[in-house]
């Protein structure tokens, strides 16, 4: 994981809000409450899948990381150290966060173990046929109401959705590389995606302090922007301990959502806010 220089905090930050909320990254009680009710399955333990799993674990989410490679579990702690140690030196994470990064991750090799997840996120290589085959397999083992999400930046949601039996619960959920401490998450819908699936995913993301916005876009963050988001998250969470002067920033103007109506309407947003931790 490459990080921009600390000066990245100079990236446009024009949002007016300076409210500090308890950070799930460091608040063990909030993490426990999240972990009791939220399980996310990440299918594919490549670089992206492992980064998503680490970030969700650090937020207290119970993560099932699926991969056929039996060595993934034994190598995960070393991977976490490799990704997080540079952020420790920048002051973006604490030593405790680094050592406990994998605390809520369980590596599994049987898709059936993902059956009861609150959300399943696919993070395998961008091969359309392989993705379709995977989601068809997931349809056979999961409840028909479980949201299934692809993280692809290459293919449209529709190109996969139209090949599935339960198209209404399929959507796109894209974490911005390198995921850890980066709050925006892109949510994309297909023509058959049900609003209840979108609402469920948006409320889940908000409950763990992620900021969902409408996709799809081809937006990829620069190293400077990544560092700015990570700095911002650490400052808002009151665990920043680097050399820069901590200031409250928002980077909401860096990413322009795709055109379209809000992901959820105002009444749904209000109901979602009552379940936020």
PDB file of C-alpha atoms in Angstrom:
ATOM      1  CA  UNK A   1       0.000   0.000   0.000  1.00  0.00           C
ATOM      2  CA  UNK A   2       1.510   3.306  -1.062  1.00  0.00           C
ATOM      3  CA  UNK A   3       0.684   6.395   0.929  1.00  0.00           C
ATOM      4  CA  UNK A   4       1.007  10.012  -0.054  1.00  0.00           C
ATOM      5  CA  UNK A   5       3.005  12.467   1.980  1.00  0.00           C
ATOM      6  CA  UNK A   6       1.338  14.059   5.009  1.00  0.00           C
ATOM      7  CA  UNK A   7       0.899  17.243   2.959  1.00  0.00           C
ATOM      8  CA  UNK A   8      -1.987  15.413   1.298  1.00  0.00           C
ATOM      9  CA  UNK A   9      -4.214  16.943   3.954  1.00  0.00           C
ATOM     10  CA  UNK A  10      -4.192  20.104   1.805  1.00  0.00           C
ATOM     11  CA  UNK A  11      -6.527  18.430  -0.715  1.00  0.00           C
ATOM     12  CA  UNK A  12      -9.820  20.312  -1.053  1.00  0.00           C
ATOM     13  CA  UNK A  13     -11.700  20.188   2.229  1.00  0.00           C
ATOM     14  CA  UNK A  14     -14.740  22.409   2.106  1.00  0.00           C
ATOM     15  CA  UNK A  15     -17.394  20.604   4.118  1.00  0.00           C
ATOM     16  CA  UNK A  16     -18.711  22.643   7.031  1.00  0.00           C
ATOM     17  CA  UNK A  17     -19.323  19.904   9.576  1.00  0.00           C
ATOM     18  CA  UNK A  18     -16.754  19.531  12.364  1.00  0.00           C
ATOM     19  CA  UNK A  19     -18.731  17.165  14.568  1.00  0.00           C
ATOM     20  CA  UNK A  20     -16.687  14.373  16.107  1.00  0.00           C
ATOM     21  CA  UNK A  21     -18.449  11.056  16.622  1.00  0.00           C
ATOM     22  CA  UNK A  22     -17.066   8.101  18.550  1.00  0.00           C
ATOM     23  CA  UNK A  23     -14.771   6.137  16.272  1.00  0.00           C
ATOM     24  CA  UNK A  24     -15.523   2.486  15.703  1.00  0.00           C
ATOM     25  CA  UNK A  25     -11.854   1.992  14.864  1.00  0.00           C
ATOM     26  CA  UNK A  26     -10.805   2.499  18.494  1.00  0.00           C
ATOM     27  CA  UNK A  27     -13.977   2.187  20.602  1.00  0.00           C
ATOM     28  CA  UNK A  28     -14.132  -1.429  21.775  1.00  0.00           C
ATOM     29  CA  UNK A  29     -17.674  -1.151  23.150  1.00  0.00           C
ATOM     30  CA  UNK A  30     -19.025   0.125  19.829  1.00  0.00           C
ATOM     31  CA  UNK A  31     -17.026  -2.552  18.033  1.00  0.00           C
ATOM     32  CA  UNK A  32     -18.580  -5.224  20.240  1.00  0.00           C
ATOM     33  CA  UNK A  33     -22.083  -3.971  19.449  1.00  0.00           C
ATOM     34  CA  UNK A  34     -21.355  -3.984  15.717  1.00  0.00           C
ATOM     35  CA  UNK A  35     -19.791  -7.429  15.886  1.00  0.00           C
ATOM     36  CA  UNK A  36     -22.838  -8.857  17.627  1.00  0.00           C
ATOM     37  CA  UNK A  37     -25.171  -7.978  14.784  1.00  0.00           C
ATOM     38  CA  UNK A  38     -23.165  -7.582  11.568  1.00  0.00           C
ATOM     39  CA  UNK A  39     -21.349 -10.270   9.608  1.00  0.00           C
ATOM     40  CA  UNK A  40     -19.951  -9.487   6.173  1.00  0.00           C
ATOM     41  CA  UNK A  41     -18.534 -12.175   3.914  1.00  0.00           C
ATOM     42  CA  UNK A  42     -15.744 -11.125   1.558  1.00  0.00           C
ATOM     43  CA  UNK A  43     -15.236 -13.642  -1.236  1.00  0.00           C
ATOM     44  CA  UNK A  44     -11.725 -13.560  -2.618  1.00  0.00           C
ATOM     45  CA  UNK A  45      -8.585 -13.007  -0.539  1.00  0.00           C
ATOM     46  CA  UNK A  46      -6.516 -11.167  -3.094  1.00  0.00           C
ATOM     47  CA  UNK A  47      -5.132  -7.736  -2.280  1.00  0.00           C
ATOM     48  CA  UNK A  48      -8.506  -5.979  -2.467  1.00  0.00           C
ATOM     49  CA  UNK A  49     -10.385  -8.648  -0.541  1.00  0.00           C
ATOM     50  CA  UNK A  50      -7.843  -8.690   2.270  1.00  0.00           C
ATOM     51  CA  UNK A  51      -7.867  -4.887   2.518  1.00  0.00           C
ATOM     52  CA  UNK A  52     -11.664  -4.815   2.724  1.00  0.00           C
ATOM     53  CA  UNK A  53     -11.567  -7.532   5.374  1.00  0.00           C
ATOM     54  CA  UNK A  54      -8.963  -5.676   7.444  1.00  0.00           C
ATOM     55  CA  UNK A  55     -10.847  -2.391   7.340  1.00  0.00           C
ATOM     56  CA  UNK A  56     -14.152  -3.999   8.300  1.00  0.00           C
ATOM     57  CA  UNK A  57     -12.449  -5.964  11.080  1.00  0.00           C
ATOM     58  CA  UNK A  58     -10.893  -2.787  12.464  1.00  0.00           C
ATOM     59  CA  UNK A  59     -14.415  -1.329  12.566  1.00  0.00           C
ATOM     60  CA  UNK A  60     -15.634  -4.278  14.622  1.00  0.00           C
ATOM     61  CA  UNK A  61     -17.441  -6.091  11.831  1.00  0.00           C
ATOM     62  CA  UNK A  62     -17.396  -9.874  11.990  1.00  0.00           C
ATOM     63  CA  UNK A  63     -15.735 -10.825   8.670  1.00  0.00           C
ATOM     64  CA  UNK A  64     -15.760 -14.145   6.867  1.00  0.00           C
ATOM     65  CA  UNK A  65     -12.940 -14.086   4.319  1.00  0.00           C
ATOM     66  CA  UNK A  66     -13.472 -16.847   1.761  1.00  0.00           C
ATOM     67  CA  UNK A  67     -10.665 -18.247  -0.346  1.00  0.00           C
ATOM     68  CA  UNK A  68      -9.628 -21.676  -1.570  1.00  0.00           C
ATOM     69  CA  UNK A  69      -5.988 -21.026  -0.704  1.00  0.00           C
ATOM     70  CA  UNK A  70      -5.298 -22.663   2.693  1.00  0.00           C
ATOM     71  CA  UNK A  71      -2.318 -20.367   3.329  1.00  0.00           C
ATOM     72  CA  UNK A  72      -4.415 -17.183   3.451  1.00  0.00           C
ATOM     73  CA  UNK A  73      -5.157 -17.500   7.167  1.00  0.00           C
ATOM     74  CA  UNK A  74      -1.545 -17.948   8.263  1.00  0.00           C
ATOM     75  CA  UNK A  75      -0.354 -15.041   6.104  1.00  0.00           C
ATOM     76  CA  UNK A  76      -3.062 -12.543   7.045  1.00  0.00           C
ATOM     77  CA  UNK A  77      -1.339 -11.051  10.098  1.00  0.00           C
ATOM     78  CA  UNK A  78       1.845 -10.406   8.120  1.00  0.00           C
ATOM     79  CA  UNK A  79      -0.219  -8.783   5.367  1.00  0.00           C
ATOM     80  CA  UNK A  80      -1.942  -6.539   7.913  1.00  0.00           C
ATOM     81  CA  UNK A  81       1.407  -5.436   9.331  1.00  0.00           C
ATOM     82  CA  UNK A  82       2.744  -4.715   5.848  1.00  0.00           C
ATOM     83  CA  UNK A  83      -0.253  -2.521   5.012  1.00  0.00           C
ATOM     84  CA  UNK A  84      -0.712  -0.769   8.352  1.00  0.00           C
ATOM     85  CA  UNK A  85       2.849  -0.190   9.551  1.00  0.00           C
ATOM     86  CA  UNK A  86       3.408   2.765   7.154  1.00  0.00           C
ATOM     87  CA  UNK A  87       0.204   4.333   8.513  1.00  0.00           C
ATOM     88  CA  UNK A  88       1.447   3.805  12.065  1.00  0.00           C
ATOM     89  CA  UNK A  89       4.533   5.886  11.278  1.00  0.00           C
ATOM     90  CA  UNK A  90       2.351   8.614   9.726  1.00  0.00           C
ATOM     91  CA  UNK A  91       0.168   8.660  12.836  1.00  0.00           C
ATOM     92  CA  UNK A  92      -2.943   7.421  11.041  1.00  0.00           C
ATOM     93  CA  UNK A  93      -3.362   4.250  13.118  1.00  0.00           C
ATOM     94  CA  UNK A  94      -2.317   3.278  16.620  1.00  0.00           C
ATOM     95  CA  UNK A  95      -0.183   0.304  17.604  1.00  0.00           C
ATOM     96  CA  UNK A  96      -3.226  -1.335  19.171  1.00  0.00           C
ATOM     97  CA  UNK A  97      -5.150  -0.968  15.907  1.00  0.00           C
ATOM     98  CA  UNK A  98      -2.297  -2.633  14.042  1.00  0.00           C
ATOM     99  CA  UNK A  99      -1.957  -5.571  16.419  1.00  0.00           C
ATOM    100  CA  UNK A 100      -5.728  -6.199  16.529  1.00  0.00           C
ATOM    101  CA  UNK A 101      -6.447  -5.625  12.825  1.00  0.00           C
ATOM    102  CA  UNK A 102      -7.304  -9.271  12.127  1.00  0.00           C
ATOM    103  CA  UNK A 103      -9.200  -9.783  15.377  1.00  0.00           C
ATOM    104  CA  UNK A 104     -12.633 -10.104  13.732  1.00  0.00           C
ATOM    105  CA  UNK A 105     -11.580 -11.970  10.565  1.00  0.00           C
ATOM    106  CA  UNK A 106     -12.194 -15.672  10.102  1.00  0.00           C
ATOM    107  CA  UNK A 107     -10.852 -17.294   6.941  1.00  0.00           C
ATOM    108  CA  UNK A 108     -13.127 -19.958   5.460  1.00  0.00           C
ATOM    109  CA  UNK A 109     -12.839 -22.272   2.465  1.00  0.00           C
ATOM    110  CA  UNK A 110     -16.454 -23.406   2.155  1.00  0.00           C
ATOM    111  CA  UNK A 111     -19.031 -21.047   0.594  1.00  0.00           C
ATOM    112  CA  UNK A 112     -21.716 -22.571   2.813  1.00  0.00           C
ATOM    113  CA  UNK A 113     -20.076 -20.836   5.784  1.00  0.00           C
ATOM    114  CA  UNK A 114     -21.021 -17.502   4.195  1.00  0.00           C
ATOM    115  CA  UNK A 115     -24.712 -18.393   4.012  1.00  0.00           C
ATOM    116  CA  UNK A 116     -25.843 -16.329   7.013  1.00  0.00           C
ATOM    117  CA  UNK A 117     -23.848 -13.167   6.320  1.00  0.00           C
ATOM    118  CA  UNK A 118     -25.601  -9.785   6.413  1.00  0.00           C
ATOM    119  CA  UNK A 119     -23.875  -8.886   3.140  1.00  0.00           C
ATOM    120  CA  UNK A 120     -21.631 -10.767   0.717  1.00  0.00           C
ATOM    121  CA  UNK A 121     -19.011  -8.800  -1.220  1.00  0.00           C
ATOM    122  CA  UNK A 122     -17.255 -10.418  -4.164  1.00  0.00           C
ATOM    123  CA  UNK A 123     -13.616  -9.399  -4.612  1.00  0.00           C
ATOM    124  CA  UNK A 124     -12.243 -11.892  -7.121  1.00  0.00           C
ATOM    125  CA  UNK A 125     -10.286 -10.928 -10.279  1.00  0.00           C
ATOM    126  CA  UNK A 126     -12.262  -9.183 -13.027  1.00  0.00           C
ATOM    127  CA  UNK A 127     -13.272 -12.189 -15.097  1.00  0.00           C
ATOM    128  CA  UNK A 128     -16.947 -11.890 -16.041  1.00  0.00           C
ATOM    129  CA  UNK A 129     -17.529 -15.619 -16.424  1.00  0.00           C
ATOM    130  CA  UNK A 130     -15.908 -16.388 -13.078  1.00  0.00           C
ATOM    131  CA  UNK A 131     -17.986 -13.738 -11.326  1.00  0.00           C
ATOM    132  CA  UNK A 132     -21.231 -15.045 -12.787  1.00  0.00           C
ATOM    133  CA  UNK A 133     -20.315 -18.595 -11.802  1.00  0.00           C
ATOM    134  CA  UNK A 134     -19.498 -17.461  -8.259  1.00  0.00           C
ATOM    135  CA  UNK A 135     -22.746 -15.553  -7.775  1.00  0.00           C
ATOM    136  CA  UNK A 136     -24.772 -18.471  -9.094  1.00  0.00           C
ATOM    137  CA  UNK A 137     -23.046 -20.653  -6.507  1.00  0.00           C
ATOM    138  CA  UNK A 138     -23.792 -18.086  -3.796  1.00  0.00           C
ATOM    139  CA  UNK A 139     -27.450 -18.039  -4.825  1.00  0.00           C
ATOM    140  CA  UNK A 140     -27.601 -21.756  -4.121  1.00  0.00           C
ATOM    141  CA  UNK A 141     -26.264 -21.464  -0.570  1.00  0.00           C
ATOM    142  CA  UNK A 142     -27.617 -18.104   0.651  1.00  0.00           C
ATOM    143  CA  UNK A 143     -31.040 -16.877   1.615  1.00  0.00           C
ATOM    144  CA  UNK A 144     -32.868 -15.212  -1.272  1.00  0.00           C
ATOM    145  CA  UNK A 145     -32.876 -11.973   0.736  1.00  0.00           C
ATOM    146  CA  UNK A 146     -29.115 -11.778   1.357  1.00  0.00           C
ATOM    147  CA  UNK A 147     -27.634  -8.843  -0.602  1.00  0.00           C
ATOM    148  CA  UNK A 148     -24.946  -9.990  -3.025  1.00  0.00           C
ATOM    149  CA  UNK A 149     -22.484  -7.324  -4.146  1.00  0.00           C
ATOM    150  CA  UNK A 150     -19.737  -7.097  -6.719  1.00  0.00           C
ATOM    151  CA  UNK A 151     -16.711  -4.862  -6.251  1.00  0.00           C
ATOM    152  CA  UNK A 152     -15.926  -4.717  -9.967  1.00  0.00           C
ATOM    153  CA  UNK A 153     -14.824  -1.494 -11.624  1.00  0.00           C
ATOM    154  CA  UNK A 154     -14.698  -3.140 -15.061  1.00  0.00           C
ATOM    155  CA  UNK A 155     -18.137  -4.658 -15.627  1.00  0.00           C
ATOM    156  CA  UNK A 156     -21.594  -3.171 -15.218  1.00  0.00           C
ATOM    157  CA  UNK A 157     -23.869  -4.431 -12.476  1.00  0.00           C
ATOM    158  CA  UNK A 158     -26.393  -5.377 -15.157  1.00  0.00           C
ATOM    159  CA  UNK A 159     -23.939  -7.624 -17.019  1.00  0.00           C
ATOM    160  CA  UNK A 160     -23.774  -9.920 -13.986  1.00  0.00           C
ATOM    161  CA  UNK A 161     -27.258  -9.321 -12.637  1.00  0.00           C
ATOM    162  CA  UNK A 162     -29.050 -10.479 -15.781  1.00  0.00           C
ATOM    163  CA  UNK A 163     -27.434 -13.911 -15.420  1.00  0.00           C
ATOM    164  CA  UNK A 164     -28.787 -14.508 -11.901  1.00  0.00           C
ATOM    165  CA  UNK A 165     -32.008 -15.975 -10.553  1.00  0.00           C
ATOM    166  CA  UNK A 166     -32.530 -13.478  -7.702  1.00  0.00           C
ATOM    167  CA  UNK A 167     -31.618 -10.290  -9.518  1.00  0.00           C
ATOM    168  CA  UNK A 168     -33.443  -8.068  -7.056  1.00  0.00           C
ATOM    169  CA  UNK A 169     -30.827  -8.483  -4.302  1.00  0.00           C
ATOM    170  CA  UNK A 170     -27.771  -7.904  -6.523  1.00  0.00           C
ATOM    171  CA  UNK A 171     -25.842  -4.610  -6.609  1.00  0.00           C
ATOM    172  CA  UNK A 172     -22.372  -3.110  -6.711  1.00  0.00           C
ATOM    173  CA  UNK A 173     -20.421  -2.145  -3.581  1.00  0.00           C
ATOM    174  CA  UNK A 174     -16.982  -0.742  -4.337  1.00  0.00           C
ATOM    175  CA  UNK A 175     -14.507   0.177  -1.608  1.00  0.00           C
ATOM    176  CA  UNK A 176     -11.923   2.676  -2.795  1.00  0.00           C
ATOM    177  CA  UNK A 177      -8.412   1.224  -2.874  1.00  0.00           C
ATOM    178  CA  UNK A 178      -6.710   0.757  -0.451  1.00  0.00           C
ATOM    179  CA  UNK A 179      -9.911   0.673   1.670  1.00  0.00           C
ATOM    180  CA  UNK A 180      -8.376   1.060   5.142  1.00  0.00           C
ATOM    181  CA  UNK A 181      -9.518   4.327   6.770  1.00  0.00           C
ATOM    182  CA  UNK A 182     -11.069   5.488   3.471  1.00  0.00           C
ATOM    183  CA  UNK A 183     -14.694   6.337   4.260  1.00  0.00           C
ATOM    184  CA  UNK A 184     -16.445   6.628   0.851  1.00  0.00           C
ATOM    185  CA  UNK A 185     -18.008   3.491  -0.606  1.00  0.00           C
ATOM    186  CA  UNK A 186     -19.615   3.426  -4.046  1.00  0.00           C
ATOM    187  CA  UNK A 187     -23.002   1.720  -4.315  1.00  0.00           C
ATOM    188  CA  UNK A 188     -24.282   0.906  -7.815  1.00  0.00           C
ATOM    189  CA  UNK A 189     -27.654  -0.550  -8.741  1.00  0.00           C
ATOM    190  CA  UNK A 190     -28.835  -2.503 -11.748  1.00  0.00           C
ATOM    191  CA  UNK A 191     -32.222  -2.300 -13.480  1.00  0.00           C
ATOM    192  CA  UNK A 192     -33.589  -5.152 -11.350  1.00  0.00           C
ATOM    193  CA  UNK A 193     -32.103  -4.175  -7.973  1.00  0.00           C
ATOM    194  CA  UNK A 194     -34.799  -3.849  -5.317  1.00  0.00           C
ATOM    195  CA  UNK A 195     -34.869  -0.723  -3.186  1.00  0.00           C
ATOM    196  CA  UNK A 196     -34.989  -2.820  -0.022  1.00  0.00           C
ATOM    197  CA  UNK A 197     -31.596  -4.327  -0.918  1.00  0.00           C
ATOM    198  CA  UNK A 198     -30.110  -0.872  -1.518  1.00  0.00           C
ATOM    199  CA  UNK A 199     -31.533   0.471   1.729  1.00  0.00           C
ATOM    200  CA  UNK A 200     -30.215  -2.505   3.698  1.00  0.00           C
ATOM    201  CA  UNK A 201     -26.690  -2.069   2.342  1.00  0.00           C
ATOM    202  CA  UNK A 202     -26.660   1.724   2.734  1.00  0.00           C
ATOM    203  CA  UNK A 203     -27.826   1.499   6.338  1.00  0.00           C
ATOM    204  CA  UNK A 204     -25.233  -1.172   7.113  1.00  0.00           C
ATOM    205  CA  UNK A 205     -22.455   0.975   5.648  1.00  0.00           C
ATOM    206  CA  UNK A 206     -23.586   4.061   7.537  1.00  0.00           C
ATOM    207  CA  UNK A 207     -23.787   2.116  10.784  1.00  0.00           C
ATOM    208  CA  UNK A 208     -20.043   1.466  10.524  1.00  0.00           C
ATOM    209  CA  UNK A 209     -19.244   5.103   9.641  1.00  0.00           C
ATOM    210  CA  UNK A 210     -18.793   4.566   5.910  1.00  0.00           C
ATOM    211  CA  UNK A 211     -20.146   7.150   3.468  1.00  0.00           C
ATOM    212  CA  UNK A 212     -22.054   5.463   0.627  1.00  0.00           C
ATOM    213  CA  UNK A 213     -22.653   7.357  -2.596  1.00  0.00           C
ATOM    214  CA  UNK A 214     -24.202   6.488  -5.941  1.00  0.00           C
ATOM    215  CA  UNK A 215     -22.109   4.803  -8.602  1.00  0.00           C
ATOM    216  CA  UNK A 216     -20.917   3.617 -10.928  1.00  0.00           C
ATOM    217  CA  UNK A 217     -17.901   5.767 -11.583  1.00  0.00           C
ATOM    218  CA  UNK A 218     -14.458   4.829 -12.767  1.00  0.00           C
ATOM    219  CA  UNK A 219     -12.996   7.006 -10.019  1.00  0.00           C
ATOM    220  CA  UNK A 220      -9.646   5.846  -8.638  1.00  0.00           C
ATOM    221  CA  UNK A 221      -8.056   7.787  -5.789  1.00  0.00           C
ATOM    222  CA  UNK A 222      -4.552   9.157  -6.118  1.00  0.00           C
ATOM    223  CA  UNK A 223      -1.994   8.476  -3.378  1.00  0.00           C
ATOM    224  CA  UNK A 224      -2.435  12.062  -2.219  1.00  0.00           C
ATOM    225  CA  UNK A 225      -6.206  11.689  -1.957  1.00  0.00           C
ATOM    226  CA  UNK A 226      -5.902   8.363  -0.128  1.00  0.00           C
ATOM    227  CA  UNK A 227      -3.581   9.921   2.427  1.00  0.00           C
ATOM    228  CA  UNK A 228      -5.973  12.840   2.851  1.00  0.00           C
ATOM    229  CA  UNK A 229      -8.900  10.523   3.547  1.00  0.00           C
ATOM    230  CA  UNK A 230      -6.864   8.491   6.027  1.00  0.00           C
ATOM    231  CA  UNK A 231      -5.631  11.620   7.802  1.00  0.00           C
ATOM    232  CA  UNK A 232      -9.202  12.903   7.957  1.00  0.00           C
ATOM    233  CA  UNK A 233     -10.530   9.643   9.420  1.00  0.00           C
ATOM    234  CA  UNK A 234      -7.806   9.579  12.078  1.00  0.00           C
ATOM    235  CA  UNK A 235      -8.480  13.197  13.064  1.00  0.00           C
ATOM    236  CA  UNK A 236     -12.247  12.711  13.256  1.00  0.00           C
ATOM    237  CA  UNK A 237     -11.736   9.540  15.269  1.00  0.00           C
ATOM    238  CA  UNK A 238      -9.361  11.258  17.719  1.00  0.00           C
ATOM    239  CA  UNK A 239      -6.569   8.729  17.175  1.00  0.00           C
ATOM    240  CA  UNK A 240      -4.298  10.785  14.921  1.00  0.00           C
ATOM    241  CA  UNK A 241      -0.817  11.047  16.465  1.00  0.00           C
ATOM    242  CA  UNK A 242       1.385  12.316  13.644  1.00  0.00           C
ATOM    243  CA  UNK A 243       3.315  15.540  13.178  1.00  0.00           C
ATOM    244  CA  UNK A 244       0.719  17.558  11.257  1.00  0.00           C
ATOM    245  CA  UNK A 245      -1.534  19.943  13.126  1.00  0.00           C
ATOM    246  CA  UNK A 246      -4.822  18.045  13.557  1.00  0.00           C
ATOM    247  CA  UNK A 247      -7.705  19.866  11.899  1.00  0.00           C
ATOM    248  CA  UNK A 248     -11.258  18.764  11.223  1.00  0.00           C
ATOM    249  CA  UNK A 249     -11.660  18.243   7.490  1.00  0.00           C
ATOM    250  CA  UNK A 250     -14.148  16.713   5.137  1.00  0.00           C
ATOM    251  CA  UNK A 251     -13.264  15.513   1.669  1.00  0.00           C
ATOM    252  CA  UNK A 252     -16.804  15.150   0.366  1.00  0.00           C
ATOM    253  CA  UNK A 253     -16.058  17.206  -2.752  1.00  0.00           C
ATOM    254  CA  UNK A 254     -13.232  14.943  -3.959  1.00  0.00           C
ATOM    255  CA  UNK A 255     -15.556  12.253  -5.326  1.00  0.00           C
ATOM    256  CA  UNK A 256     -18.490  13.216  -7.545  1.00  0.00           C
ATOM    257  CA  UNK A 257     -21.287  10.628  -7.309  1.00  0.00           C
ATOM    258  CA  UNK A 258     -22.922   9.299 -10.456  1.00  0.00           C
ATOM    259  CA  UNK A 259     -26.078  11.076 -11.612  1.00  0.00           C
ATOM    260  CA  UNK A 260     -29.329   9.789 -10.212  1.00  0.00           C
ATOM    261  CA  UNK A 261     -31.702  10.080  -7.267  1.00  0.00           C
ATOM    262  CA  UNK A 262     -30.545   9.521  -3.682  1.00  0.00           C
ATOM    263  CA  UNK A 263     -29.774   5.897  -2.859  1.00  0.00           C
ATOM    264  CA  UNK A 264     -32.486   6.026  -0.188  1.00  0.00           C
ATOM    265  CA  UNK A 265     -35.242   8.591   0.318  1.00  0.00           C
ATOM    266  CA  UNK A 266     -35.405  10.954   3.283  1.00  0.00           C
ATOM    267  CA  UNK A 267     -37.791   8.808   5.309  1.00  0.00           C
ATOM    268  CA  UNK A 268     -35.553   5.767   4.828  1.00  0.00           C
ATOM    269  CA  UNK A 269     -32.518   7.832   5.807  1.00  0.00           C
ATOM    270  CA  UNK A 270     -34.294   8.882   8.998  1.00  0.00           C
ATOM    271  CA  UNK A 271     -35.129   5.285   9.848  1.00  0.00           C
ATOM    272  CA  UNK A 272     -31.541   4.306   9.092  1.00  0.00           C
ATOM    273  CA  UNK A 273     -30.204   6.985  11.413  1.00  0.00           C
ATOM    274  CA  UNK A 274     -32.122   5.482  14.318  1.00  0.00           C
ATOM    275  CA  UNK A 275     -30.178   2.244  13.917  1.00  0.00           C
ATOM    276  CA  UNK A 276     -26.758   3.853  13.616  1.00  0.00           C
ATOM    277  CA  UNK A 277     -24.397   3.120  16.481  1.00  0.00           C
TER     278      UNK A 277
END
